[in-house]
Amino acid sequence: MSAPTTPDLLALDRAAQDLLFRAARTANTFTDEPVTDAEVAAIHDLIRYGPTAYNGQPLRVLLLRSAAARARLLPYLSSNNRAKTASAPLVAVLAADVDFHERLPELYPHRPQARDWLTDRATRVEQARFSATLQIGYLLVGVRAAGLAAGPMAGFDAAGVTREFFPDGRHEALLVMNVGRPGPDSWRERLPRLDTEDVVRTL
Amino acid sequence: MSAPTTPDLLALDRAAQDLLFRAARTANTFTDEPVTDAEVAAIHDLIRYGPTAYNGQPLRVLLLRSAAARARLLPYLSSNNRAKTASAPLVAVLAADVDFHERLPELYPHRPQARDWLTDRATRVEQARFSATLQIGYLLVGVRAAGLAAGPMAGFDAAGVTREFFPDGRHEALLVMNVGRPGPDSWRERLPRLDTEDVVRTL
């Protein structure tokens, strides 16, 4: 499972490589220090330039700052995710806007007819999930770019969170993510990663 | 559509912000300079540290280097994507390994039983798509970290590419991506991005 590290072939300097990937870890405990709205805006202002299909940008972020909002989320999390989510400085529900196509005439102005290619809801749901998930990848990198740690949690009832927080029927919850500064014993030992030869093939 | 830029709230330096997001663009033309296997390995060695559900790492990358392999792909692309793909120095088919769970006892060793939670194929397909798409987000950032430009193309027949290149039935093609150094007139004017207040809400 070990590959030679080749950081010097990259244009990105080693400190940034470490900040974003090599030294960054999924956090399971956090300090009390708040994550401000200005930090969230700075992260979004960076990652909004990442590419999406039709430039549709379907990712929507719901920050649960009030105690009441946080309490509404907890029952939908797997039991081992509840305590850390209750105590994280910031909890975000990351969702896809299934009706993102409505803004395409503004976001994709050279081909405004793209909106009409997406009148079928099932097609749109698939596109919205795909591009919003790409954007979650950018967002994880962006959280780390802000010097913060992310704690993404796949273990939750997505359909339940969608019903609870997006009763409008136009959003789908994709991931719940804690954000903050790592607290004591925030992570276990780094898990193994696949080697390039396990992942990349050539034809 | 304009938001104040707030790069100074980020720990990542401005040059890296520009390299990865602010100045980076989707490329539509490329120079002839090759993209080497060493560069691909360096990119993978960076982005393999990005988090995935159960540490499952389902992304698989198929590089189409031979003329014959490239020719097999072109019929599945939308017509406006064919010429640039025929001439790009590197073309990658990005796919999800639907049977990624087989390696979980090795990749998620503290809970090897996770493999058995994923015996249902439909559940696994959804998980594989989600985590592999997150990894495509990391990969796009990694291509840029190598000083290269990516040209992701959503306009292709995914089911056709899956049948053509992954007849084993255990992979699903998610995206086709050209990689290289930008050529002449490689992009149009930057398309508009959503403001933070359009994307982020607080409860």
Coordinates of C-alpha atoms in Angstrom, one line a residue:
Chain A
M1 CA 0.0 0.0 0.0
S2 CA 3.0 2.3 0.0
A3 CA 3.9 4.4 -3.0
P4 CA 6.9 6.7 -3.5
T5 CA 5.8 10.3 -2.7
T6 CA 6.4 12.5 -5.7
P7 CA 5.5 16.0 -4.3
D8 CA 8.2 17.7 -6.4
L9 CA 6.4 16.9 -9.7
L10 CA 3.6 19.2 -8.6
A11 CA 3.4 22.9 -9.1
L12 CA 1.6 23.3 -5.7
D13 CA 4.1 23.9 -3.0
R14 CA 4.6 21.2 -0.3
A15 CA 3.0 23.2 2.5
A16 CA -0.2 23.6 0.5
Q17 CA -0.1 19.9 -0.4
D18 CA 0.1 19.1 3.3
L19 CA -2.6 21.6 4.3
L20 CA -5.1 20.3 1.7
F21 CA -4.3 16.5 1.5
R22 CA -1.2 14.9 3.0
A23 CA -1.5 16.2 6.6
A24 CA -5.2 17.0 6.5
R25 CA -7.5 14.6 8.4
T26 CA -11.2 13.9 9.0
A27 CA -11.9 15.4 12.5
N28 CA -14.0 13.6 15.1
T29 CA -13.6 16.1 18.0
F30 CA -13.4 19.9 17.9
T31 CA -12.4 22.8 20.0
D32 CA -15.0 25.4 21.1
E33 CA -13.6 28.0 18.8
P34 CA -16.5 29.2 16.5
V35 CA -16.4 29.1 12.7
T36 CA -17.7 32.5 11.6
D37 CA -19.9 33.4 8.8
A38 CA -17.0 35.4 7.3
E39 CA -14.9 32.2 7.2
V40 CA -17.8 30.3 5.5
A41 CA -18.1 33.1 2.9
A42 CA -14.3 33.1 2.3
I43 CA -14.5 29.3 1.7
H44 CA -17.4 29.6 -0.7
D45 CA -15.8 32.5 -2.5
L46 CA -12.8 30.2 -3.2
I47 CA -14.6 27.0 -4.2
R48 CA -17.4 28.5 -6.2
Y49 CA -14.9 28.7 -9.2
G50 CA -14.8 24.9 -9.4
P51 CA -16.4 23.5 -12.6
T52 CA -19.9 22.0 -12.7
A53 CA -21.9 20.6 -15.6
Y54 CA -23.6 23.5 -17.5
N55 CA -22.0 25.7 -14.8
G56 CA -25.2 24.8 -12.9
Q57 CA -23.7 25.0 -9.3
P58 CA -26.4 23.0 -7.7
L59 CA -24.8 22.7 -4.2
R60 CA -26.7 24.3 -1.4
V61 CA -25.4 24.6 2.2
L62 CA -27.6 24.8 5.2
L63 CA -25.8 25.8 8.4
L64 CA -27.4 24.6 11.6
R65 CA -26.3 27.2 14.1
S66 CA -29.3 27.3 16.5
A67 CA -29.6 24.7 19.2
A68 CA -33.1 24.0 18.0
A69 CA -31.9 23.3 14.4
R70 CA -29.1 21.1 15.7
A71 CA -31.6 19.1 17.8
R72 CA -33.7 18.5 14.7
L73 CA -30.8 16.9 12.9
L74 CA -29.5 14.5 15.6
P75 CA -32.2 11.8 15.3
Y76 CA -31.3 11.3 11.7
L77 CA -27.6 10.6 12.4
S78 CA -26.2 7.1 13.1
S79 CA -25.7 6.8 16.9
N80 CA -21.9 7.1 16.7
N81 CA -22.1 10.4 14.9
R82 CA -24.5 12.2 17.4
A83 CA -22.2 13.3 20.2
K84 CA -19.6 14.8 17.9
T85 CA -22.2 16.6 15.9
A86 CA -23.9 17.9 19.0
S87 CA -20.6 19.5 20.1
A88 CA -19.1 20.6 16.7
P89 CA -18.8 24.4 16.3
L90 CA -20.4 24.3 12.9
V91 CA -22.7 21.7 11.3
A92 CA -23.6 21.9 7.6
V93 CA -26.2 20.0 5.7
L94 CA -25.0 19.8 2.1
A95 CA -27.7 19.4 -0.5
A96 CA -28.4 19.5 -4.2
D97 CA -30.9 21.9 -5.7
V98 CA -32.9 19.6 -8.1
D99 CA -34.3 22.7 -9.8
F100 CA -30.9 24.3 -10.5
H101 CA -31.8 24.4 -14.2
E102 CA -34.1 27.4 -13.5
R103 CA -31.0 29.7 -13.3
L104 CA -29.2 28.3 -16.3
P105 CA -30.2 31.2 -18.6
E106 CA -28.2 33.4 -16.2
L107 CA -25.4 31.0 -15.4
Y108 CA -24.9 29.5 -18.9
P109 CA -25.9 32.5 -21.0
H110 CA -24.3 31.4 -24.2
R111 CA -26.7 28.4 -24.3
P112 CA -29.8 29.4 -22.3
Q113 CA -31.7 26.6 -24.0
A114 CA -29.9 24.2 -21.6
R115 CA -32.7 24.8 -19.2
D116 CA -35.1 23.1 -21.5
W117 CA -32.8 20.0 -21.9
L118 CA -33.5 19.4 -18.2
T119 CA -37.3 19.4 -18.0
D120 CA -37.3 15.7 -17.0
R121 CA -37.0 15.6 -13.2
A122 CA -35.2 12.2 -13.1
T123 CA -32.4 13.5 -15.4
R124 CA -32.2 16.6 -13.4
V125 CA -31.9 14.8 -10.1
E126 CA -29.0 12.7 -11.5
Q127 CA -27.2 15.8 -12.8
A128 CA -27.8 17.8 -9.6
R129 CA -26.5 15.0 -7.4
F130 CA -23.4 14.6 -9.6
S131 CA -22.4 18.3 -9.8
A132 CA -23.3 19.0 -6.2
T133 CA -21.1 16.0 -5.1
L134 CA -18.2 17.4 -7.2
Q135 CA -18.8 20.6 -5.4
I136 CA -18.7 18.9 -2.0
G137 CA -15.2 17.6 -3.0
Y138 CA -14.2 21.2 -3.7
L139 CA -15.8 22.3 -0.4
L140 CA -13.8 19.8 1.6
V141 CA -10.6 21.1 0.1
G142 CA -11.9 24.7 0.8
V143 CA -12.5 24.0 4.5
R144 CA -8.9 22.8 4.7
A145 CA -7.7 25.8 2.8
A146 CA -9.2 27.9 5.6
G147 CA -7.1 26.1 8.1
L148 CA -10.1 24.2 9.4
A149 CA -10.9 20.5 9.7
A150 CA -13.9 18.8 8.1
G151 CA -15.8 15.9 9.5
P152 CA -18.0 14.5 6.7
M153 CA -20.5 11.9 7.8
A154 CA -22.0 9.4 5.4
G155 CA -23.8 7.7 8.2
F156 CA -27.2 9.4 8.3
D157 CA -30.7 9.0 7.0
A158 CA -30.6 11.2 3.9
A159 CA -34.3 10.8 3.0
G160 CA -35.2 11.8 6.6
V161 CA -32.9 14.9 6.6
T162 CA -34.4 15.9 3.2
R163 CA -37.9 15.7 4.6
E164 CA -37.0 17.5 7.8
F165 CA -35.0 20.4 6.4
F166 CA -36.2 20.7 2.8
P167 CA -39.9 20.3 2.7
D168 CA -40.1 22.3 -0.5
G169 CA -39.3 19.1 -2.5
R170 CA -36.7 20.7 -4.6
H171 CA -33.6 19.7 -2.6
E172 CA -31.9 16.4 -1.8
A173 CA -29.6 16.1 1.3
L174 CA -26.3 14.5 0.3
L175 CA -24.0 14.8 3.3
V176 CA -23.7 16.1 6.8
M177 CA -20.4 17.8 7.6
N178 CA -19.0 19.1 10.9
V179 CA -16.5 21.9 10.7
G180 CA -14.1 23.3 13.3
R181 CA -10.6 23.1 14.7
P182 CA -9.5 19.6 15.8
G183 CA -9.9 18.8 19.5
P184 CA -8.1 16.2 21.6
D185 CA -7.8 12.7 20.0
S186 CA -9.6 13.9 16.9
W187 CA -8.6 11.0 14.7
R188 CA -7.3 7.5 14.6
E189 CA -4.2 6.4 12.7
R190 CA -4.3 7.2 9.0
L191 CA -6.2 4.5 7.1
P192 CA -4.5 2.8 4.1
R193 CA -4.7 4.3 0.7
L194 CA -4.8 2.5 -2.7
D195 CA -1.6 2.6 -4.8
T196 CA -1.7 4.2 -8.3
E197 CA -1.4 0.8 -9.9
D198 CA -4.6 -0.3 -8.1
V199 CA -6.5 2.8 -9.4
V200 CA -5.0 3.8 -12.8
R201 CA -5.0 1.5 -15.9
T202 CA -3.9 2.4 -19.4
L203 CA -5.2 1.4 -22.8
Chain B
M1 CA -23.3 38.0 -9.0
S2 CA -20.2 39.7 -7.5
A3 CA -19.1 39.0 -3.9
P4 CA -16.2 40.6 -2.1
T5 CA -13.1 38.4 -2.4
T6 CA -11.8 37.4 1.0
P7 CA -8.6 35.5 0.3
D8 CA -6.9 36.8 3.4
L9 CA -9.2 34.8 5.7
L10 CA -7.8 31.6 4.2
A11 CA -4.7 29.8 5.4
L12 CA -3.9 28.7 1.8
D13 CA -1.7 31.3 0.2
R14 CA -3.0 33.4 -2.7
A15 CA -0.8 31.8 -5.3
A16 CA -2.2 28.4 -4.5
Q17 CA -5.8 29.8 -4.4
D18 CA -5.2 31.1 -7.9
L19 CA -3.6 27.9 -9.1
L20 CA -6.4 25.6 -7.9
F21 CA -9.5 27.8 -8.1
R22 CA -9.5 31.5 -8.9
A23 CA -7.3 31.5 -12.0
A24 CA -7.8 27.9 -13.0
R25 CA -10.1 27.3 -16.0
T26 CA -11.7 24.4 -17.9
A27 CA -9.5 23.9 -21.0
N28 CA -11.0 23.3 -24.5
T29 CA -7.7 23.3 -26.5
F30 CA -4.3 21.9 -25.5
T31 CA -0.7 22.1 -26.5
D32 CA 1.1 18.9 -27.8
E33 CA 3.2 18.6 -24.7
P34 CA 2.6 15.1 -23.2
V35 CA 1.2 14.3 -19.8
T36 CA 3.5 11.6 -18.4
D37 CA 2.7 8.6 -16.3
A38 CA 4.9 10.1 -13.6
E39 CA 2.7 13.2 -13.5
V40 CA -0.4 11.1 -13.3
A41 CA 1.2 9.1 -10.4
A42 CA 2.1 12.4 -8.6
I43 CA -1.4 13.6 -8.9
H44 CA -2.9 10.4 -7.6
D45 CA -0.4 10.2 -4.8
L46 CA -1.7 13.7 -3.6
I47 CA -5.4 13.2 -4.0
R48 CA -5.6 9.7 -2.7
Y49 CA -5.6 11.2 0.8
G50 CA -9.0 12.8 0.3
P51 CA -11.8 11.3 2.4
T52 CA -14.3 8.7 1.1
A53 CA -17.2 6.8 2.9
Y54 CA -15.7 3.8 4.7
N55 CA -12.4 4.8 3.1
G56 CA -13.6 2.8 0.2
Q57 CA -11.8 4.9 -2.6
P58 CA -14.0 3.6 -5.4
L59 CA -12.6 5.9 -8.1
R60 CA -10.9 4.1 -11.0
V61 CA -9.1 5.9 -13.8
L62 CA -8.7 4.5 -17.3
L63 CA -6.1 6.4 -19.4
L64 CA -6.7 6.2 -23.2
R65 CA -3.2 6.6 -24.6
S66 CA -3.3 4.5 -27.7
A67 CA -4.9 5.8 -30.9
A68 CA -7.1 2.7 -31.0
A69 CA -8.5 3.3 -27.5
R70 CA -9.1 7.0 -28.2
A71 CA -11.0 6.0 -31.4
R72 CA -13.3 3.7 -29.4
L73 CA -14.3 6.6 -27.1
L74 CA -15.1 9.3 -29.7
P75 CA -18.5 7.9 -30.9
Y76 CA -19.8 8.2 -27.3
L77 CA -19.0 11.9 -26.9
S78 CA -21.3 14.7 -27.9
S79 CA -20.3 16.1 -31.3
N80 CA -18.8 19.3 -29.9
N81 CA -16.5 17.3 -27.6
R82 CA -15.0 15.1 -30.2
A83 CA -12.3 17.3 -31.8
K84 CA -10.8 18.5 -28.6
T85 CA -10.8 14.9 -27.2
A86 CA -9.1 13.6 -30.3
S87 CA -6.3 16.1 -29.9
A88 CA -5.9 16.3 -26.1
P89 CA -2.5 14.9 -24.8
L90 CA -4.3 12.8 -22.2
V91 CA -7.9 11.5 -22.0
A92 CA -9.1 9.8 -18.9
V93 CA -12.3 7.9 -18.3
L94 CA -13.3 8.2 -14.7
A95 CA -15.3 5.4 -13.3
A96 CA -16.7 4.0 -10.0
D97 CA -15.8 0.4 -8.9
V98 CA -19.2 -0.9 -7.8
D99 CA -17.5 -3.8 -6.1
F100 CA -15.2 -1.6 -4.0
H101 CA -16.6 -3.2 -0.9
E102 CA -14.5 -6.3 -1.5
R103 CA -11.4 -4.4 -0.3
L104 CA -12.9 -2.9 2.8
P105 CA -11.4 -5.5 5.2
E106 CA -8.0 -4.1 4.1
L107 CA -9.1 -0.4 3.7
Y108 CA -11.3 -0.1 6.8
P109 CA -9.6 -2.6 9.1
H110 CA -11.1 -1.4 12.3
R111 CA -14.6 -2.4 11.0
P112 CA -14.1 -5.2 8.4
Q113 CA -17.8 -6.1 8.7
A114 CA -18.5 -2.9 6.6
R115 CA -18.1 -5.2 3.6
D116 CA -21.2 -7.1 4.6
W117 CA -23.3 -4.0 5.0
L118 CA -22.9 -3.5 1.3
T119 CA -24.1 -6.8 -0.1
D120 CA -27.0 -5.1 -1.8
R121 CA -25.8 -3.9 -5.2
A122 CA -28.2 -0.9 -5.5
T123 CA -26.9 0.5 -2.2
R124 CA -23.4 -0.1 -3.4
V125 CA -23.9 1.6 -6.7
E126 CA -25.2 4.7 -4.9
Q127 CA -22.2 4.7 -2.5
A128 CA -19.7 4.0 -5.2
R129 CA -21.1 6.9 -7.3
F130 CA -21.1 9.3 -4.4
S131 CA -17.6 8.6 -3.2
A132 CA -16.1 8.3 -6.7
T133 CA -17.6 11.7 -7.6
L134 CA -16.1 13.3 -4.5
Q135 CA -12.8 11.8 -5.6
I136 CA -13.3 13.3 -9.1
G137 CA -13.6 16.7 -7.3
Y138 CA -10.3 16.0 -5.6
L139 CA -8.8 14.9 -8.9
L140 CA -9.7 18.1 -10.7
V141 CA -8.0 20.0 -7.9
G142 CA -5.0 17.6 -8.2
V143 CA -4.7 18.1 -12.0
R144 CA -4.4 21.8 -11.3
A145 CA -2.0 21.2 -8.5
A146 CA 0.3 19.7 -11.1
G147 CA 0.2 22.9 -13.1
L148 CA -2.1 21.2 -15.7
A149 CA -5.5 22.1 -17.0
A150 CA -8.5 19.7 -16.9
G151 CA -11.3 19.6 -19.4
P152 CA -14.1 17.6 -17.8
M153 CA -16.9 16.7 -20.2
A154 CA -20.4 15.8 -19.0
G155 CA -21.7 15.5 -22.5
F156 CA -21.2 11.8 -23.3
D157 CA -23.1 8.5 -23.3
A158 CA -22.2 7.1 -19.9
A159 CA -24.0 3.8 -20.4
G160 CA -22.2 3.4 -23.8
V161 CA -18.8 4.1 -22.4
T162 CA -19.4 1.7 -19.5
R163 CA -20.3 -1.1 -21.9
E164 CA -17.4 -0.3 -24.3
F165 CA -14.6 0.0 -21.7
F166 CA -15.9 -1.9 -18.6
P167 CA -17.5 -5.1 -19.9
D168 CA -16.8 -6.7 -16.5
G169 CA -20.1 -5.2 -15.2
R170 CA -18.4 -3.9 -12.0
H171 CA -17.6 -0.4 -13.1
E172 CA -19.7 2.7 -14.0
A173 CA -18.3 5.5 -16.1
L174 CA -19.0 8.9 -14.5
L175 CA -17.0 11.5 -16.5
V176 CA -14.6 11.8 -19.4
M177 CA -11.8 14.3 -18.8
N178 CA -9.1 15.7 -21.0
V179 CA -5.8 16.8 -19.4
G180 CA -3.0 18.9 -20.7
R181 CA -1.5 22.4 -21.0
P182 CA -3.9 25.0 -22.3
G183 CA -3.6 25.8 -26.1
P184 CA -4.7 28.9 -28.0
D185 CA -8.1 30.3 -27.2
S186 CA -8.6 27.5 -24.7
W187 CA -11.6 29.1 -22.9
R188 CA -14.3 31.6 -23.1
E189 CA -14.9 34.4 -20.7
R190 CA -15.4 33.2 -17.1
L191 CA -19.1 32.2 -16.5
P192 CA -20.9 33.8 -13.6
R193 CA -20.8 32.2 -10.2
L194 CA -23.5 32.2 -7.5
D195 CA -23.0 34.5 -4.5
T196 CA -22.7 33.1 -1.0
E197 CA -26.2 34.4 -0.1
D198 CA -27.6 32.3 -3.0
V199 CA -26.0 29.1 -1.7
V200 CA -25.7 29.3 2.1
R201 CA -28.6 29.6 4.5
T202 CA -28.6 29.5 8.3
L203 CA -31.1 28.0 10.7

